[in-house]
Structure formats: C-alpha cells, structure tokens
PDB file of C-alpha atoms in Angstrom:
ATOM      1  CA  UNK A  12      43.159  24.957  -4.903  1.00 69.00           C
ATOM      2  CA  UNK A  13      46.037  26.084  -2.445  1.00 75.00           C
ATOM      3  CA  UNK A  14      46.724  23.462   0.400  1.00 76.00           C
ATOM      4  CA  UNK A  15      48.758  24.260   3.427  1.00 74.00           C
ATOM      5  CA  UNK A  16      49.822  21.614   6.148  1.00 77.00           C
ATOM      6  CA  UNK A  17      50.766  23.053   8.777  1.00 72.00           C
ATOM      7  CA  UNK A  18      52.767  21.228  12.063  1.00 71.00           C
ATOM      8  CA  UNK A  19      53.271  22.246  15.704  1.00 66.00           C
ATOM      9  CA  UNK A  20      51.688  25.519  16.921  1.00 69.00           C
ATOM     10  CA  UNK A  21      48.714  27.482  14.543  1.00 72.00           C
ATOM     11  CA  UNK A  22      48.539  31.425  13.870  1.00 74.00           C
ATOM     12  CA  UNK A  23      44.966  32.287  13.602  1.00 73.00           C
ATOM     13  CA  UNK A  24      46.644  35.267  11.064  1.00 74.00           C
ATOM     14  CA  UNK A  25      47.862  32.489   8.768  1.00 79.00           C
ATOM     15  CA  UNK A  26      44.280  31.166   8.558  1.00 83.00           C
ATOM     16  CA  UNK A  27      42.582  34.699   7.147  1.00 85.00           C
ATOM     17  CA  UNK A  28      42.969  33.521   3.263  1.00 83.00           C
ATOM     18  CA  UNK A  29      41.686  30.097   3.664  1.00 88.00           C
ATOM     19  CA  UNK A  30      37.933  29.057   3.459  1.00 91.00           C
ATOM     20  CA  UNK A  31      38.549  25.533   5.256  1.00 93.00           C
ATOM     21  CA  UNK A  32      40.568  24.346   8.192  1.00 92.00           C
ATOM     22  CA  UNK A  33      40.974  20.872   8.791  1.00 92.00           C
ATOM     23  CA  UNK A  34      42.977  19.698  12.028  1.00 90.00           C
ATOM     24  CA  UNK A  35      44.100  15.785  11.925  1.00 87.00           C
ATOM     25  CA  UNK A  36      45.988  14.971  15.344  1.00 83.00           C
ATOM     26  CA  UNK A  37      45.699  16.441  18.696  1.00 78.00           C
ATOM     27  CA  UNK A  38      48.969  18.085  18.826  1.00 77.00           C
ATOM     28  CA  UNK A  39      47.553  21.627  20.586  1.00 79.00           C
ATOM     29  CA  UNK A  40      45.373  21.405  23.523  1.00 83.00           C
ATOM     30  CA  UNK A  41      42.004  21.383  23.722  1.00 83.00           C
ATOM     31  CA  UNK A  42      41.483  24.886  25.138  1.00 86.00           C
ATOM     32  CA  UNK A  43      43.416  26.165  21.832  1.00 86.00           C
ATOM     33  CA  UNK A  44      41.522  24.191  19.925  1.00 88.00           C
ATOM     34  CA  UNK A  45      38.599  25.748  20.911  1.00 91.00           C
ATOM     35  CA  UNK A  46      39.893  29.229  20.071  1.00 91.00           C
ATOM     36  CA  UNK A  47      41.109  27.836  16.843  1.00 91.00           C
ATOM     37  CA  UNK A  48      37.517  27.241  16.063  1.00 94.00           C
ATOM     38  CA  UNK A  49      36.085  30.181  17.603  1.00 94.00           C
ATOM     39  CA  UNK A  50      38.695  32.241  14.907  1.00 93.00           C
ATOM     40  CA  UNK A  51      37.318  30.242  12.552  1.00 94.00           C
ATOM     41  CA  UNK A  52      34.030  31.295  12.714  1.00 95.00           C
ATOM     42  CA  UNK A  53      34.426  35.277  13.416  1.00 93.00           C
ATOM     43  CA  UNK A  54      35.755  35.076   9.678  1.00 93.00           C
ATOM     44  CA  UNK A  55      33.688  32.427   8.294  1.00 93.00           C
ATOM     45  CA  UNK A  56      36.107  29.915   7.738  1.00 94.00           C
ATOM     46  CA  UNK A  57      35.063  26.400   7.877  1.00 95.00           C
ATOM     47  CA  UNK A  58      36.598  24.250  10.493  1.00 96.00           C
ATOM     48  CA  UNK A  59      36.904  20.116  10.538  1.00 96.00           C
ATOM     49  CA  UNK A  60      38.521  17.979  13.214  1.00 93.00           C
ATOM     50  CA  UNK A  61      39.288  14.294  12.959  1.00 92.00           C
ATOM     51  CA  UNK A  62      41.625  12.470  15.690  1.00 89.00           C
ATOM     52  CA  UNK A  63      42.159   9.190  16.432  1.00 87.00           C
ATOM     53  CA  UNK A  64      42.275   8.034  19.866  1.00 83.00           C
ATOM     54  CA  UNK A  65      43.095   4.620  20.305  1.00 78.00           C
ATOM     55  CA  UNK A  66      40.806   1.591  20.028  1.00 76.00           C
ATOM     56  CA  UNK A  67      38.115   4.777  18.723  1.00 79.00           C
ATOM     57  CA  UNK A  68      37.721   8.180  17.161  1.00 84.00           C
ATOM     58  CA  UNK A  69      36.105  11.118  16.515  1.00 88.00           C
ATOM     59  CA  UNK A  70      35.025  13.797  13.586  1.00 91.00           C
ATOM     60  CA  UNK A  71      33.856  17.279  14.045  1.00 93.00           C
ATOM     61  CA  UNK A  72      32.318  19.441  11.894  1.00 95.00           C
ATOM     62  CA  UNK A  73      31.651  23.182  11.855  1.00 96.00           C
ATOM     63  CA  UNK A  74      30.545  24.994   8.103  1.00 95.00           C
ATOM     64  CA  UNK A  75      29.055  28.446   9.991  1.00 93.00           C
ATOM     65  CA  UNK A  76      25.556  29.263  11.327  1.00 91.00           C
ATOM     66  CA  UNK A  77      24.579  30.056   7.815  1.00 90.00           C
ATOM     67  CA  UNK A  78      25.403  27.287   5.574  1.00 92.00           C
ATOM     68  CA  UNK A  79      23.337  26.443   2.366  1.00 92.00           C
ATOM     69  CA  UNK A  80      23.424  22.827   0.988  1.00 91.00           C
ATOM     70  CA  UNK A  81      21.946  21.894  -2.066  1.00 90.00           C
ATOM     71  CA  UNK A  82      21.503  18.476  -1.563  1.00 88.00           C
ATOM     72  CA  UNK A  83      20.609  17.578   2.193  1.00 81.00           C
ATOM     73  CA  UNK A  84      20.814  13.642   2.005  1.00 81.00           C
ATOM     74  CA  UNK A  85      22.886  12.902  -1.922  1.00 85.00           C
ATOM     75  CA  UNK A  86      19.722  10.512  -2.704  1.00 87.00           C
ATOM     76  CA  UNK A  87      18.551  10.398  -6.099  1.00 91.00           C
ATOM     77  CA  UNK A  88      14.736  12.245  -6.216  1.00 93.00           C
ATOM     78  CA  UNK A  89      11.761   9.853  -6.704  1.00 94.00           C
ATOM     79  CA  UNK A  90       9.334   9.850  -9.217  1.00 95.00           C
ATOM     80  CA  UNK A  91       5.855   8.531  -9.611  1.00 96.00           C
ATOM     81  CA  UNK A  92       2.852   7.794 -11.686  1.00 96.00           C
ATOM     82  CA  UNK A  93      -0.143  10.105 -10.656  1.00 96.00           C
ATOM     83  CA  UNK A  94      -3.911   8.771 -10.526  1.00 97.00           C
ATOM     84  CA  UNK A  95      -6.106  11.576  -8.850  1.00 97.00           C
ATOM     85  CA  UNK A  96      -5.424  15.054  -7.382  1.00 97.00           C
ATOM     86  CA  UNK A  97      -8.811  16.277  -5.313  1.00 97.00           C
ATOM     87  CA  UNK A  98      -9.889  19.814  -5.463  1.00 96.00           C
ATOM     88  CA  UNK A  99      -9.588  21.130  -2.312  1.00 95.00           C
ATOM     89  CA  UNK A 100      -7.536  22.569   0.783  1.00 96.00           C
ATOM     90  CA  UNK A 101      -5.572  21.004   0.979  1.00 95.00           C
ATOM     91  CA  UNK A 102      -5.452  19.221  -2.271  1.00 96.00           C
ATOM     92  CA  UNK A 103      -4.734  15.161  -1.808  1.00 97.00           C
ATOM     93  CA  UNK A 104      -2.736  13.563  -4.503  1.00 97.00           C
ATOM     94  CA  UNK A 105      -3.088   9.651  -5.100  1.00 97.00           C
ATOM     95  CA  UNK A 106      -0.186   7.880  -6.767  1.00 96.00           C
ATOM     96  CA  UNK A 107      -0.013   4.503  -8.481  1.00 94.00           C
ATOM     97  CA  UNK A 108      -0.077   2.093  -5.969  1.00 87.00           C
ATOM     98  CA  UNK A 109       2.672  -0.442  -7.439  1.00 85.00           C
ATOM     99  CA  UNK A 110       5.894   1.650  -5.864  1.00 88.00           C
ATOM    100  CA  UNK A 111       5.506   3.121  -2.403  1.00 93.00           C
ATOM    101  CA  UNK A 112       7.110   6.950  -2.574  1.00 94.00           C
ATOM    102  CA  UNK A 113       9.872   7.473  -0.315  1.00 93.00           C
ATOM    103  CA  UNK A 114       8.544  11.467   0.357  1.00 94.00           C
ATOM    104  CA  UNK A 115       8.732  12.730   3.934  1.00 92.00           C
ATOM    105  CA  UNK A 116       6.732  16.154   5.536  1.00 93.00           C
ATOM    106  CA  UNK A 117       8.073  18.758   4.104  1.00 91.00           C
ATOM    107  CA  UNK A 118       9.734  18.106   0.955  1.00 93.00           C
ATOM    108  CA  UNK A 119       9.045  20.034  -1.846  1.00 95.00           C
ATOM    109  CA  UNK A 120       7.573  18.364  -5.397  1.00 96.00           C
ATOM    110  CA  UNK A 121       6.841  19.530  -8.554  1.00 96.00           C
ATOM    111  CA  UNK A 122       4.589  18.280 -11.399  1.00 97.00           C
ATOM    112  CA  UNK A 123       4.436  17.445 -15.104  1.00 96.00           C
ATOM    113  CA  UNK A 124       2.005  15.993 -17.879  1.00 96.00           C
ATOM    114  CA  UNK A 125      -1.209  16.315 -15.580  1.00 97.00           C
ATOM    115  CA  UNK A 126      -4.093  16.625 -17.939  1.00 97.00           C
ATOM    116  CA  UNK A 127      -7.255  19.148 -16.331  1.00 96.00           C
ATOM    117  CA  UNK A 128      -5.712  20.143 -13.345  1.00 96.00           C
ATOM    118  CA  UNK A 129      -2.797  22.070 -15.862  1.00 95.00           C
ATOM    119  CA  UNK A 130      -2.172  24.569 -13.215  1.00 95.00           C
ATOM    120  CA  UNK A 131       0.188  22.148 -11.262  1.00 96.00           C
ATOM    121  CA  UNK A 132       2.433  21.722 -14.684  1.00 96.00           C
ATOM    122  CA  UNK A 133       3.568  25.517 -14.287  1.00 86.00           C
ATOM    123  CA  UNK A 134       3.598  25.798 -10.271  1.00 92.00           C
ATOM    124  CA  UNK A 135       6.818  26.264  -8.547  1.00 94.00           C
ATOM    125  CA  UNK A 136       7.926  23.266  -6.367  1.00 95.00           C
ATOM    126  CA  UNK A 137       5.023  22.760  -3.866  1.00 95.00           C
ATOM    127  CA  UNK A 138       6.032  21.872  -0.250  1.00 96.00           C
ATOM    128  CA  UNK A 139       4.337  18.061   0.960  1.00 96.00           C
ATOM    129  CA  UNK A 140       2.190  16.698   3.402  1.00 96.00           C
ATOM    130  CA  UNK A 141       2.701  12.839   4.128  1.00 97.00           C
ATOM    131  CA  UNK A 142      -0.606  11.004   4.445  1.00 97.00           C
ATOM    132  CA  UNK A 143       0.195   7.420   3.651  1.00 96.00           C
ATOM    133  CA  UNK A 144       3.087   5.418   1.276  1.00 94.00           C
ATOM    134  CA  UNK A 145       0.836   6.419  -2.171  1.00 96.00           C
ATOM    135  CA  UNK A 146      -0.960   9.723  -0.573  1.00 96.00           C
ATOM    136  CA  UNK A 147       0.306  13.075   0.021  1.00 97.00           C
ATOM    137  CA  UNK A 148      -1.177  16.628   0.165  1.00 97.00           C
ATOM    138  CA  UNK A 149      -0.080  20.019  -1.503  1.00 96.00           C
ATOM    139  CA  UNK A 150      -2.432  22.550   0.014  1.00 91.00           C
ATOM    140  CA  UNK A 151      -4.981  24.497  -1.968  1.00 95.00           C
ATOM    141  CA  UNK A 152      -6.154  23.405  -5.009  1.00 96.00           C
ATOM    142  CA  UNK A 153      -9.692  24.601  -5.124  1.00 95.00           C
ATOM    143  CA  UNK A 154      -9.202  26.859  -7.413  1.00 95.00           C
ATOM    144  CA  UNK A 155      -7.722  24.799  -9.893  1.00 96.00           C
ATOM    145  CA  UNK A 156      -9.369  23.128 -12.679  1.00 96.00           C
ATOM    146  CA  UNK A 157     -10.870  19.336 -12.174  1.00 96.00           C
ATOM    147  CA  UNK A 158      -8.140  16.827 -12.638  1.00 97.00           C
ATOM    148  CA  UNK A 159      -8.326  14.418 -15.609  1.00 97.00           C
ATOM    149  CA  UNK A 160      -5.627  12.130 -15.817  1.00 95.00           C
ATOM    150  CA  UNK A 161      -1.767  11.695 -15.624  1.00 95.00           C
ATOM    151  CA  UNK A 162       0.451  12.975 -14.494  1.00 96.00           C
ATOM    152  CA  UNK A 163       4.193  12.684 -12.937  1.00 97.00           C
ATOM    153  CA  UNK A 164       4.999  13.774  -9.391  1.00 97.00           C
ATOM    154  CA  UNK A 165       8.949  14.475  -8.493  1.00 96.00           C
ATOM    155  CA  UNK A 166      10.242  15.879  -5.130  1.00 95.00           C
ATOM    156  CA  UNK A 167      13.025  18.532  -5.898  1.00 94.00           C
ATOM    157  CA  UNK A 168      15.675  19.486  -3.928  1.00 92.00           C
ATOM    158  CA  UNK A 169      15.731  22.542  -2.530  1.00 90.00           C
ATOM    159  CA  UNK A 170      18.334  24.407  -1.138  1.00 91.00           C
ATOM    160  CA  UNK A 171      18.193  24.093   2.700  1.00 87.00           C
ATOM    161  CA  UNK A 172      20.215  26.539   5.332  1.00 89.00           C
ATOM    162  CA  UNK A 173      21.973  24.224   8.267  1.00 89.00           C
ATOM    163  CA  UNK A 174      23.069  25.615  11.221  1.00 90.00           C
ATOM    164  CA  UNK A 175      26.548  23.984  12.873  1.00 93.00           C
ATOM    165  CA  UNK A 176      27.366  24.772  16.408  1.00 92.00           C
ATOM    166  CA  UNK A 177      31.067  25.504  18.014  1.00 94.00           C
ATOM    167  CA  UNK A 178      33.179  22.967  19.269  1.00 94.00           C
ATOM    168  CA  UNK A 179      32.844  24.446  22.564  1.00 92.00           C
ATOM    169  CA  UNK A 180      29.356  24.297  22.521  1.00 91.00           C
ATOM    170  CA  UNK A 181      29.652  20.742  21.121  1.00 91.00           C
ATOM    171  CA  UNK A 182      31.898  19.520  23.497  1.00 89.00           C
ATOM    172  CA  UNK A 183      30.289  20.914  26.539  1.00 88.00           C
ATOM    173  CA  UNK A 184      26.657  19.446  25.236  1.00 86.00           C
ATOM    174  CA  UNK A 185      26.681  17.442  22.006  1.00 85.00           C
ATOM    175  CA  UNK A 186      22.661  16.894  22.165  1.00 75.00           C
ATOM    176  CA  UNK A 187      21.161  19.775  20.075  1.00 61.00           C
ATOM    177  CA  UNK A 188      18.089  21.851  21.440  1.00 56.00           C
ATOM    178  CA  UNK A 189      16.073  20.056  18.908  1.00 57.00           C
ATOM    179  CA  UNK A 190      16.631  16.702  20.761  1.00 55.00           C
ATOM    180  CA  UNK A 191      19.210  15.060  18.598  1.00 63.00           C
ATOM    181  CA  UNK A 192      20.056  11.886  19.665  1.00 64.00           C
ATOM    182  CA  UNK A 193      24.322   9.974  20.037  1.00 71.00           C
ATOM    183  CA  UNK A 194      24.251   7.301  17.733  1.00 68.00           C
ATOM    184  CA  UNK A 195      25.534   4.094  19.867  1.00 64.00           C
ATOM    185  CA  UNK A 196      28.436   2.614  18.159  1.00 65.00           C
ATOM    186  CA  UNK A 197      27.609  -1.021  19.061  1.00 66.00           C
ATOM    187  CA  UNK A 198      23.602  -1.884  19.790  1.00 65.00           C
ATOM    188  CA  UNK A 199      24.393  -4.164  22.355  1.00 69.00           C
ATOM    189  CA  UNK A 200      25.520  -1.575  24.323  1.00 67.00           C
ATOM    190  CA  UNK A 201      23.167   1.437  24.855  1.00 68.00           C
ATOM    191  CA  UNK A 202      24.635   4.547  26.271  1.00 72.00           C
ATOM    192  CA  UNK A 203      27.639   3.464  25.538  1.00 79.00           C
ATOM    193  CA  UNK A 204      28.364   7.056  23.391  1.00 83.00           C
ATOM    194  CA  UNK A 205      27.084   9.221  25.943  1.00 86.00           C
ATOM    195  CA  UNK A 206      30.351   7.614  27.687  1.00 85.00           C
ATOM    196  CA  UNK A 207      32.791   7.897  24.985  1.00 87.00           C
ATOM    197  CA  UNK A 208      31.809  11.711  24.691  1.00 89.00           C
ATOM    198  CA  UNK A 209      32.710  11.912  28.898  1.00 91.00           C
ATOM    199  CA  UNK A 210      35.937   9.625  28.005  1.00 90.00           C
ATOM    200  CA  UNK A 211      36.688  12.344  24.787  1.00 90.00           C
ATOM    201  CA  UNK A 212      36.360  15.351  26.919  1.00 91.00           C
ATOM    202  CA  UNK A 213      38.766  13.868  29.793  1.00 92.00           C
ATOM    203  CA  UNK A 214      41.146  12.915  26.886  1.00 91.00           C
ATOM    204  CA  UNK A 215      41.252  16.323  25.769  1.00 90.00           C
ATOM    205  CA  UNK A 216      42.087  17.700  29.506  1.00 92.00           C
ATOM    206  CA  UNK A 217      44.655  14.851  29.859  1.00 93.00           C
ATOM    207  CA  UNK A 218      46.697  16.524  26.873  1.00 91.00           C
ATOM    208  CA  UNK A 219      46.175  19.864  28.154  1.00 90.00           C
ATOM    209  CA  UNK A 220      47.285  18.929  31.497  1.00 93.00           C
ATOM    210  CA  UNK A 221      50.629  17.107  30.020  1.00 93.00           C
ATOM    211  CA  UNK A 222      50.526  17.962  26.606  1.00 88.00           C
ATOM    212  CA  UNK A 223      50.357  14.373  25.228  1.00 89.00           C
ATOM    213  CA  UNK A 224      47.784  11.497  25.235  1.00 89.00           C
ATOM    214  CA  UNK A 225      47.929   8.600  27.922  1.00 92.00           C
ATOM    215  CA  UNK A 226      50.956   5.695  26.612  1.00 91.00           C
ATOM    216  CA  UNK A 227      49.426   2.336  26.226  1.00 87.00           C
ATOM    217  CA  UNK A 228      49.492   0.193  28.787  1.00 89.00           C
ATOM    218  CA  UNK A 229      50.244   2.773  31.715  1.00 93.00           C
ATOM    219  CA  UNK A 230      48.159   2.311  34.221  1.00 93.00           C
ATOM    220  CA  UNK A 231      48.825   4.960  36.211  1.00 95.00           C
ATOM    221  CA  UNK A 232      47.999   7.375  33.475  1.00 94.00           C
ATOM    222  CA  UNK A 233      44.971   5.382  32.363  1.00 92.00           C
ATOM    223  CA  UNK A 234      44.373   5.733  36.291  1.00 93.00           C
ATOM    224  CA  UNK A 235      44.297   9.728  35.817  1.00 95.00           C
ATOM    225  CA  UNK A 236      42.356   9.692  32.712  1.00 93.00           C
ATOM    226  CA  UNK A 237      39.408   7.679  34.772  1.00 93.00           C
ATOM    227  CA  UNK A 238      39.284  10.188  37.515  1.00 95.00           C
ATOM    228  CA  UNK A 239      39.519  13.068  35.148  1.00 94.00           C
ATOM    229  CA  UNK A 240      36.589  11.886  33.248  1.00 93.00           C
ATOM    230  CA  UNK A 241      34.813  11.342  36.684  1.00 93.00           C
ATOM    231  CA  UNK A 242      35.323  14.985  37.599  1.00 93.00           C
ATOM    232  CA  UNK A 243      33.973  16.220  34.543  1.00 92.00           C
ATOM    233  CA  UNK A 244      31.400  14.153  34.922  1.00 91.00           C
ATOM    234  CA  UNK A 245      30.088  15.260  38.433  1.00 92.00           C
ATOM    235  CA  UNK A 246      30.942  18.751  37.635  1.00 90.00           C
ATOM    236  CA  UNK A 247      27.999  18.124  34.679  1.00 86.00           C
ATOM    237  CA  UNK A 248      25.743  17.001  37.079  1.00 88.00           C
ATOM    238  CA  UNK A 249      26.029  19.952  39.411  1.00 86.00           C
ATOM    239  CA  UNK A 250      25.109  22.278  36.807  1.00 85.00           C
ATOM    240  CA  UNK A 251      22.072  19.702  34.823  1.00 83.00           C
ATOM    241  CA  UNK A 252      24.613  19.755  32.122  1.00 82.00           C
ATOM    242  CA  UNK A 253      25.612  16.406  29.897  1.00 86.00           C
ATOM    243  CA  UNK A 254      26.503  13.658  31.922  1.00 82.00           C
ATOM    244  CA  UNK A 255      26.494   9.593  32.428  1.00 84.00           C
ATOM    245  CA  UNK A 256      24.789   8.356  36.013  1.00 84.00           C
ATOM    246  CA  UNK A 257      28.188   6.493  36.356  1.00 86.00           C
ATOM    247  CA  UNK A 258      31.584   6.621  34.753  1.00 86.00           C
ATOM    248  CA  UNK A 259      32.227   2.639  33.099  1.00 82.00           C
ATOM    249  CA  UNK A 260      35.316   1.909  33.711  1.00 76.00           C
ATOM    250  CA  UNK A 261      35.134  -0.455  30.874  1.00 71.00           C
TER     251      UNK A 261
END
C-alpha cells in the first residue's frame, strides 16, 4: 500500500494512480473541494472528507455510482430451526418459535437438512418475504415435494451495488430522493441537523471568502458567519431547495 500526504494546494494529475483520496482539514476552499471530488469520480477514485469544525464535525463519503459491498450492515447471519414449509405461491416457512429471526424484506436465505421438501437443500439463495418474527415467505414452492421435517434456514449475504452521490450534490441537498432522513445529534433537539448542515455550508463559504475558518471568540466574524448562513438559507427557499424555516442563532 503506497500512502501520500499531501499539504497546501492538490493536483488532480497527482491523484490519477491512487484508488482513494482522503482530505482531513479544510485547507482549500469549498468550491475546489468540490472539483477535487468531481476529478475523483471521472476516474473512479474514491473520495473521503472528514473536518473538524469546532464544538462539531463532519464525514463525507463518496465510493462511485457503482460500488459493490459484500457485507451491507458487518452483522453476523442468523440461523434458525425450521418446523413447516407450505406448498404453495408463495411458499410460507414457519420457524421454531423460541428465537425471533432478525430477517427483513428482501434478504436472501438459503436452506439445509430439510427432509421432503429436498429441493430447497440445492436452491440458490432465495430472496424473503417478512410475515411475522417466526414466518417468512420464499415464493413458489408448489412444485416441490411435501415437506417432512427439519430443516435449517440462514440468510446469506449477498453482494449489493450502492450508489454515493457528489459532494456537490450532497452539500446542496443532503436528503436522498429515496427520503433519507438527518440523524439529530441530540434527541432533545429535533431539527437541530437540518441546521448544522445550513451552519456547514456557510462555514465552507466563510473560508472561501477569507480563506480561513472564523477565530474563536470573534464576534464580528461569528457575526458574518450568521448572516452568511442566512443567505444561503433564503436563497434555498427561493428555489424549494434544502432549507430551515429560521436560522437558530444558537
């Protein structure tokens, strides 16, 4: 493994033989950032940004519109004791009701040691149907011979294709079009992310404007970051992108 760390100013020519980019302080502006990452993905490089920013801070990730993970969530699969598989379509499977399964809709199992219904020892991994915490379906098994007994039921993982978006993108609307939600740092205070996203983005055009975060305790620069993130926040509004109702001064 060949690691560079690099300081001050990036080529985007210097970044051709890598595979990942990883960018730890703010020390380019945000608007170069951006084309950093855009560089990044004409060549398929993947591109990571963490910065701390005072009393908070953020992480960014971007692996490609075409990534493959083998392992979605790193949890260990589950296994469980089979009682009854019905022939039909779809074909219901009942589990021993001692241990509740932890499957979801849409994972993918795969069988072993079922006496009659054989047919499920040989399948490929079968994709799930949730009905209840010991009952799931697996589509057609009409066909199949008349289950007997036993059996053990296993969900697989299966390689799964994730699709990152830009930083621009990001930045300009974090939500996803498949209705993500901002996960509130502190329960007690709801919205309060859909703010620190407004206060990140006015951050960002604070160190493009001067090229260098607000010093503590200035107020007249904390001043300027609080009407920056104001104007980016009506500026949302106008065009229905992401926005607060109100800037917290908080």
């Amino acid at each position: 493994m060949n690691v560079e760390i690099v300081k001050g100013q990036v080529e985007a020519e210097l970044l051709k033989d890598y595979n990942l980019v990883i960018v730890t302080e703010l020390i380019i502006p945000w608007n170069e950032l951006v084309k950093l990452n855009e560089f990044c993905r004409t060549q398929s490089i993947k591109f990571i940004m963490t910065l701390a920013l005072g009393l908070y801070g953020t992480a960014f990730v971007d692996f490609g519109d075409e990534f493959m993970v083998k392992d979605a969530t790193g949890e260990n699969t589950d296994a469980n004791v089979v009682v009854h598989i019905s022939q039909g379509n779809p074909g219901v499977v009942q589990l021993f009701d001692a241990k509740k399964h932890s499957y979801n809709d849409g994972d993918y199992a795969k069988f072993r040691e079922v006496e009659g219904m054989s047919e499920l020892n040989n399948a490929a991994p079968t994709p799930i149907k949730v009905i209840n915490s010991y009952t799931f379906s697996i589509g057609d098994t009409s066909g199949y011979k008349e289950y007997v007994k036993g059996g053990i039921v296993e969900n697989v993982k299966m390689p799964k294709q994730l699709v990152f978006r830009s930083l621009a993108a990001s930045l300009d609307q974090p939500l996803s079009s498949q209705g993500d939600m901002l996960i509130d740092p502190d329960l007690r205070l709801i919205s309060r992310a859909e703010q620190l996203h407004i206060g990140l983005c006015a951050l960002l055009k604070y160190f493009q404007l001067h090229n260098s975060l607000p010093q503590l305790n200035n107020e007249e620069q904390a001043a300027e970051t609080v009407k920056l993130a104001k104007e980016l926040n009506e500026k949302k509004k106008e065009r229905k992108g992401f926005c607060v109702s109100e800037i917290d001064e908080k």
